[in-house]
Amino acid sequence: MIVYDKKYDVIVVGAGHAGCEAALAAAQEVIAALVARAVAAGYVDDAGFARARSASLLRRGYGARRVDQALDAAGIDEEIRAGLRPDESAARAAALAFARRRGLGPFTREGQKEDPRRREKQIAALLRAGHGFGVARALVDSPDVAAAQGWAAGDGAADEGDGPADDGPAADLWE
């Protein structure tokens, strides 16, 4: 009889098909048990991760749609994602941060403000960043930085082009 000094949970004999399948099954059981222990100990916190990731993306200027896509790609449940969607003021602040960082709208250099192709590209950049069409249009069409900051703060909330409600039936495509 062979006596081992160490304790083994599984010993796989042979490297054929059956041995490989047994090793895989044993590894999956160990991984599942390890994940369960980590969740029970509080090391895995989807809601905490989602809060941190959402806040990070909003600070970097990404819109609600892009934040939701990133959280979905990370495997966060819909109910957690729904509770983290930014309100209108946070979405506007994120759009302003994105415009400032990328030099869009009122942050465009003086010689390039009147180019219609540049305006279209700026709106497209804001849309790719997850902002709605109305938000992108309002920000790109802001006459100066002070007006954009006022818009982001919620001053003049009845201004035309202020948000997706102004976009007609296709507004839900952009939000």
Rosetta silent file (secondary structure, phi, psi, omega in degrees, C-alpha in Angstrom):
SEQUENCE: MIVYDKKYDVIVVGAGHAGCEAALAAAQEVIAALVARAVAAGYVDDAGFARARSASLLRRGYGARRVDQALDAAGIDEEIRAGLRPDESAARAAALAFARRRGLGPFTREGQKEDPRRREKQIAALLRAGHGFGVARALVDSPDVAAAQGWAAGDGAADEGDGPADDGPAADLWE
SCORE:     score description
SCORE:     0.000 S_00000001
   1 L     0.000  137.303 -179.859    0.000    0.000    0.000 S_00000001
   2 L   -92.110  133.577  177.734    1.259    3.468   -0.922 S_00000001
   3 L  -115.208  126.665 -179.816    1.136    6.136    1.784 S_00000001
   4 L   -99.799  141.916  177.809    1.259    9.800    0.746 S_00000001
   5 L   -73.886  -30.111 -178.526    2.638   12.520    3.012 S_00000001
   6 L  -102.133  158.726  175.825    0.219   15.097    1.584 S_00000001
   7 L   -96.722  128.382 -179.941   -3.551   14.974    1.381 S_00000001
   8 L  -114.877  138.525  175.896   -4.932   15.056   -2.172 S_00000001
   9 L   -79.596  -38.986 -177.898   -8.522   15.780   -3.135 S_00000001
  10 L  -141.043  137.037  172.314   -8.234   14.158   -6.544 S_00000001
  11 L  -124.471  120.774  179.868   -5.657   11.917   -8.143 S_00000001
  12 L  -102.709  124.730  179.645   -5.967   11.428  -11.889 S_00000001
  13 L  -106.019  125.373  178.598   -4.258    8.380  -13.286 S_00000001
  14 L    95.317  149.515 -178.567   -3.486    8.393  -16.996 S_00000001
  15 L  -114.114   16.447  178.504   -3.329   11.184  -19.519 S_00000001
  16 L   -75.793 -168.697 -178.017   -5.819    9.757  -21.992 S_00000001
  17 H   -58.412  -47.339 -178.285   -9.234   11.151  -22.785 S_00000001
  18 H   -64.802  -39.310  179.025  -10.844    9.895  -19.567 S_00000001
  19 H   -65.221  -41.042  178.205   -8.000   11.235  -17.434 S_00000001
  20 H   -65.253  -41.780  178.492   -8.218   14.686  -19.035 S_00000001
  21 H   -63.553  -40.274  178.644  -12.001   14.761  -18.557 S_00000001
  22 H   -65.920  -40.816  178.495  -11.620   13.787  -14.891 S_00000001
  23 H   -64.300  -41.243  178.446   -8.991   16.485  -14.345 S_00000001
  24 H   -63.415  -45.899  179.395  -11.244   19.101  -15.959 S_00000001
  25 H   -61.626  -41.208  179.048  -14.237   18.090  -13.827 S_00000001
  26 H   -65.685  -41.938  179.447  -12.145   18.225  -10.661 S_00000001
  27 H   -63.478  -40.738  179.664  -10.753   21.645  -11.572 S_00000001
  28 H   -65.327  -36.945  177.186  -14.230   23.008  -12.239 S_00000001
  29 H   -65.121  -43.104  179.657  -15.442   21.775   -8.857 S_00000001
  30 H   -64.644  -42.616  179.679  -12.507   23.414   -7.105 S_00000001
  31 H   -63.917  -43.985  179.316  -13.049   26.695   -8.976 S_00000001
  32 H   -61.377  -41.997  178.426  -16.761   26.706   -8.161 S_00000001
  33 H   -65.704  -39.310  179.218  -16.025   26.090   -4.484 S_00000001
  34 H   -65.435  -42.016  177.566  -13.395   28.847   -4.463 S_00000001
  35 H   -64.529  -42.732  178.849  -15.770   31.349   -6.064 S_00000001
  36 H   -61.010  -41.044  177.278  -18.511   30.440   -3.590 S_00000001
  37 H   -64.912  -39.627  179.893  -16.124   31.026   -0.674 S_00000001
  38 H   -66.050  -39.559  177.920  -15.057   34.408   -2.125 S_00000001
  39 H   -66.770  -44.662 -179.374  -18.682   35.493   -2.529 S_00000001
  40 H   -63.608  -32.799 -179.884  -19.582   34.344    0.988 S_00000001
  41 L   -82.096   -6.764  178.523  -16.587   36.240    2.411 S_00000001
  42 L    87.700   11.171  179.665  -17.643   39.416    0.609 S_00000001
  43 L   -76.073  -24.332  179.067  -14.679   39.548   -1.760 S_00000001
  44 L  -107.456  114.489 -177.897  -16.967   39.563   -4.789 S_00000001
  45 L  -133.969   93.312 -177.930  -19.272   42.582   -4.796 S_00000001
  46 H   -61.628  -40.611 -178.307  -20.946   43.244   -8.143 S_00000001
  47 H   -65.681  -41.761  178.185  -22.807   46.294   -6.857 S_00000001
  48 H   -64.877  -43.365  177.163  -19.630   47.868   -5.464 S_00000001
  49 H   -61.118  -44.640 -177.670  -17.734   47.171   -8.670 S_00000001
  50 H   -64.444  -39.825  177.399  -20.587   48.604  -10.748 S_00000001
  51 H   -61.699  -46.480 -178.750  -20.729   51.787   -8.627 S_00000001
  52 H   -65.560  -43.999 -178.932  -16.990   52.345   -8.971 S_00000001
  53 H   -66.696  -41.975  179.270  -16.923   51.592  -12.709 S_00000001
  54 H   -62.443  -46.873  179.528  -19.959   53.769  -13.396 S_00000001
  55 H   -62.122  -40.236  179.236  -18.507   56.718  -11.475 S_00000001
  56 H   -62.952  -45.987 -179.338  -15.180   56.327  -13.267 S_00000001
  57 H   -66.720  -38.174  178.115  -16.774   56.314  -16.712 S_00000001
  58 H   -66.328  -40.010  177.231  -18.972   59.317  -15.888 S_00000001
  59 H   -62.287  -34.660  179.474  -15.950   61.291  -14.638 S_00000001
  60 L   -78.348   -6.681  173.335  -14.199   60.516  -17.916 S_00000001
  61 L   100.637   11.999  179.608  -17.212   61.926  -19.759 S_00000001
  62 L   -83.007  148.219 -177.249  -19.011   58.849  -21.039 S_00000001
  63 L   -84.546  175.618 -175.249  -22.795   58.884  -21.336 S_00000001
  64 H   -60.281  -39.667 -178.741  -25.427   56.661  -19.789 S_00000001
  65 H   -65.617  -41.755 -179.074  -25.643   54.326  -22.788 S_00000001
  66 H   -69.368  -37.505  177.232  -21.887   53.705  -22.854 S_00000001
  67 H   -63.716  -44.271  179.804  -21.785   53.159  -19.084 S_00000001
  68 H   -62.927  -40.035  178.104  -24.646   50.657  -19.348 S_00000001
  69 H   -64.240  -41.420 -179.316  -22.852   48.821  -22.166 S_00000001
  70 H   -65.315  -41.373  179.378  -19.620   48.613  -20.160 S_00000001
  71 H   -69.096  -36.737  176.756  -21.418   47.245  -17.105 S_00000001
  72 H   -64.159  -42.562  179.348  -23.339   44.752  -19.242 S_00000001
  73 H   -64.340  -28.167  178.440  -20.080   43.570  -20.825 S_00000001
  74 L   -82.824   -2.061  176.339  -18.675   43.088  -17.318 S_00000001
  75 L    86.976   20.841  179.487  -21.597   40.789  -16.474 S_00000001
  76 L   -81.597  134.313 -178.721  -23.486   43.117  -14.127 S_00000001
  77 L   -63.319  153.602 -178.679  -27.206   42.283  -13.764 S_00000001
  78 H   -60.103  -38.843 -177.449  -29.827   44.618  -15.222 S_00000001
  79 H   -66.072  -34.321  176.266  -31.327   45.450  -11.819 S_00000001
  80 H   -71.826  -42.622  179.755  -27.967   46.720  -10.543 S_00000001
  81 H   -62.761  -38.857 -178.614  -27.332   48.653  -13.779 S_00000001
  82 H   -63.223  -35.029  179.744  -30.785   50.251  -13.606 S_00000001
  83 H   -75.276  -11.029 -177.119  -30.042   51.647  -10.152 S_00000001
  84 L  -107.664    2.527 -179.863  -26.831   53.252  -11.359 S_00000001
  85 L   -64.460  133.720 -176.664  -28.103   55.149  -14.399 S_00000001
  86 L   -70.883  149.344  174.162  -27.122   58.809  -14.058 S_00000001
  87 L   -77.716  179.125 -173.937  -29.730   61.492  -13.643 S_00000001
  88 H   -62.881  -40.531 -178.905  -29.952   64.369  -16.120 S_00000001
  89 H   -66.733  -38.573  177.768  -27.552   66.653  -14.262 S_00000001
  90 H   -68.365  -36.760  178.456  -24.898   63.924  -13.998 S_00000001
  91 H   -66.046  -40.240  177.864  -25.337   63.089  -17.696 S_00000001
  92 H   -66.699  -41.469  178.697  -24.895   66.742  -18.631 S_00000001
  93 H   -63.482  -38.048  177.665  -21.816   67.073  -16.437 S_00000001
  94 H   -65.811  -41.759  178.724  -20.345   63.972  -18.087 S_00000001
  95 H   -63.316  -40.888  178.098  -21.048   65.375  -21.554 S_00000001
  96 H   -64.389  -41.255  178.230  -19.378   68.655  -20.591 S_00000001
  97 H   -63.197  -40.285  179.316  -16.336   66.786  -19.243 S_00000001
  98 H   -66.025  -43.656  179.625  -16.083   64.797  -22.471 S_00000001
  99 H   -63.162  -41.417  179.061  -16.376   67.940  -24.601 S_00000001
 100 H   -63.919  -44.803 -177.728  -13.707   69.705  -22.550 S_00000001
 101 H   -66.823  -37.085 -176.507  -11.333   66.744  -22.746 S_00000001
 102 H   -96.819   -3.260 -179.829  -11.808   66.247  -26.493 S_00000001
 103 L    71.574   43.828 -177.890  -12.054   69.917  -27.504 S_00000001
 104 L  -104.393  159.242  175.405  -15.662   69.725  -28.712 S_00000001
 105 H    59.017 -125.536 -177.335  -18.361   72.389  -28.988 S_00000001
 106 H   -69.141  -10.518  179.324  -17.406   75.576  -27.184 S_00000001
 107 H   -91.739    3.763  178.290  -13.973   74.096  -26.416 S_00000001
 108 L   -71.196  145.747  176.960  -13.097   73.967  -30.144 S_00000001
 109 L   -61.823  149.978 -172.913  -10.232   76.167  -31.296 S_00000001
 110 H   -54.924  -43.273 -175.601  -11.366   79.488  -32.755 S_00000001
 111 H   -71.836   -9.997 -173.834  -10.430   78.857  -36.391 S_00000001
 112 H  -112.494    3.163 -173.634  -12.392   75.584  -36.563 S_00000001
 113 L   -70.427  -28.884 -172.846  -15.750   76.501  -35.040 S_00000001
 114 L   -91.179   -0.308 -177.220  -17.595   77.310  -38.278 S_00000001
 115 L   -78.019  115.892 -177.897  -16.789   74.101  -40.176 S_00000001
 116 H   -64.863  -31.955  177.760  -20.048   72.090  -40.629 S_00000001
 117 H   -66.636  -37.431  178.184  -18.140   68.818  -41.119 S_00000001
 118 H   -64.398  -39.667  178.586  -16.365   69.376  -37.803 S_00000001
 119 H   -60.577  -45.013  178.813  -19.758   69.924  -36.121 S_00000001
 120 H   -62.234  -41.559  178.991  -21.007   66.593  -37.493 S_00000001
 121 H   -65.718  -37.187  178.719  -17.859   64.826  -36.307 S_00000001
 122 H   -66.947  -42.403  176.959  -18.201   66.365  -32.863 S_00000001
 123 H   -62.758  -42.685  179.073  -21.820   65.232  -32.575 S_00000001
 124 H   -62.027  -38.697  178.509  -20.790   61.753  -33.748 S_00000001
 125 H   -63.816  -41.852  178.178  -18.041   61.630  -31.099 S_00000001
 126 H   -66.329  -36.972  177.486  -20.543   62.504  -28.376 S_00000001
 127 H   -66.018  -42.803  178.129  -22.949   59.856  -29.680 S_00000001
 128 H   -63.981  -28.338  178.930  -20.203   57.208  -29.672 S_00000001
 129 L   -78.364   -2.775  174.519  -19.419   58.214  -26.102 S_00000001
 130 L    99.334   11.015  178.658  -22.982   57.247  -25.151 S_00000001
 131 L   -91.038  154.991  178.533  -24.703   60.635  -25.008 S_00000001
 132 L   -73.212  161.261 -178.633  -28.098   61.306  -26.523 S_00000001
 133 H   -62.941  -42.086  179.500  -28.514   63.255  -29.751 S_00000001
 134 H   -62.874  -39.588  177.803  -30.227   66.176  -28.026 S_00000001
 135 H   -64.993  -45.451 -179.518  -27.429   66.422  -25.469 S_00000001
 136 H   -62.351  -45.544 -178.949  -24.787   66.278  -28.193 S_00000001
 137 H   -63.923  -44.100 -179.520  -26.542   68.908  -30.302 S_00000001
 138 H   -63.209  -40.076 -177.534  -27.073   71.264  -27.363 S_00000001
 139 H   -72.956  -44.937 -179.407  -23.457   71.009  -26.274 S_00000001
 140 H   -65.480  -33.556 -178.563  -21.882   71.342  -29.726 S_00000001
 141 L   -87.320    3.453  177.933  -24.119   74.331  -30.529 S_00000001
 142 L   -63.824  133.165 -175.754  -23.305   76.161  -27.283 S_00000001
 143 L   -69.879  -31.541 -179.903  -21.976   79.608  -28.185 S_00000001
 144 L  -154.074  175.183 -176.123  -19.309   79.717  -25.474 S_00000001
 145 H   -63.830  -40.002 -178.880  -17.917   77.876  -22.469 S_00000001
 146 H   -62.687  -40.807  178.558  -20.042   79.835  -19.961 S_00000001
 147 H   -65.279  -40.631  178.558  -23.241   78.896  -21.815 S_00000001
 148 H   -65.031  -40.509  177.997  -22.194   75.235  -21.901 S_00000001
 149 H   -66.528  -38.242  175.187  -21.428   75.271  -18.185 S_00000001
 150 H   -63.827  -41.497  176.969  -24.802   76.894  -17.502 S_00000001
 151 H   -61.834  -43.570 -179.072  -26.507   74.239  -19.622 S_00000001
 152 H   -66.665  -32.620  179.091  -24.687   71.487  -17.735 S_00000001
 153 H   -77.983  -11.221  178.176  -25.667   73.032  -14.409 S_00000001
 154 L   100.583    0.803  176.122  -29.320   73.043  -15.526 S_00000001
 155 L   -69.937  137.155  179.480  -29.693   76.777  -16.133 S_00000001
 156 L    70.154   44.470 -176.063  -32.031   77.423  -19.039 S_00000001
 157 L   -65.107  -15.188 -179.221  -33.585   73.960  -18.933 S_00000001
 158 L   -94.973    6.930  179.883  -36.257   75.039  -21.414 S_00000001
 159 L   -61.644  146.563  177.676  -33.739   75.928  -24.135 S_00000001
 160 L   -66.700  144.430  179.989  -34.342   74.399  -27.545 S_00000001
 161 L    77.095   20.487 -172.543  -32.148   71.385  -28.278 S_00000001
 162 L   -78.783  -24.199 -176.882  -31.838   70.696  -24.591 S_00000001
 163 L  -170.862 -173.878 -175.049  -32.370   66.972  -24.579 S_00000001
 164 H   -65.423  -21.987  179.242  -33.802   63.870  -26.137 S_00000001
 165 H   -63.018  -23.673 -179.273  -37.399   64.981  -25.648 S_00000001
 166 H   -81.523   -5.799 -170.050  -36.811   67.476  -28.484 S_00000001
 167 H   -92.525   -0.553  178.520  -35.789   64.790  -30.936 S_00000001
 168 H    80.922 -159.117 -173.830  -39.185   63.345  -31.781 S_00000001
 169 H   -66.907  -19.179 -179.328  -40.016   59.641  -32.028 S_00000001
 170 H   -87.024    5.467 -175.808  -36.440   58.585  -32.728 S_00000001
 171 H   -60.048  -35.674 -178.193  -35.177   59.955  -29.378 S_00000001
 172 H   -67.540  -17.765  177.016  -35.099   56.529  -27.773 S_00000001
 173 H   -67.661  -25.787 -174.597  -32.554   55.378  -30.359 S_00000001
 174 L  -101.342   -7.686 -179.191  -29.970   57.704  -28.875 S_00000001
 175 L  -106.448    0.000    0.000  -30.582   57.162  -25.178 S_00000001
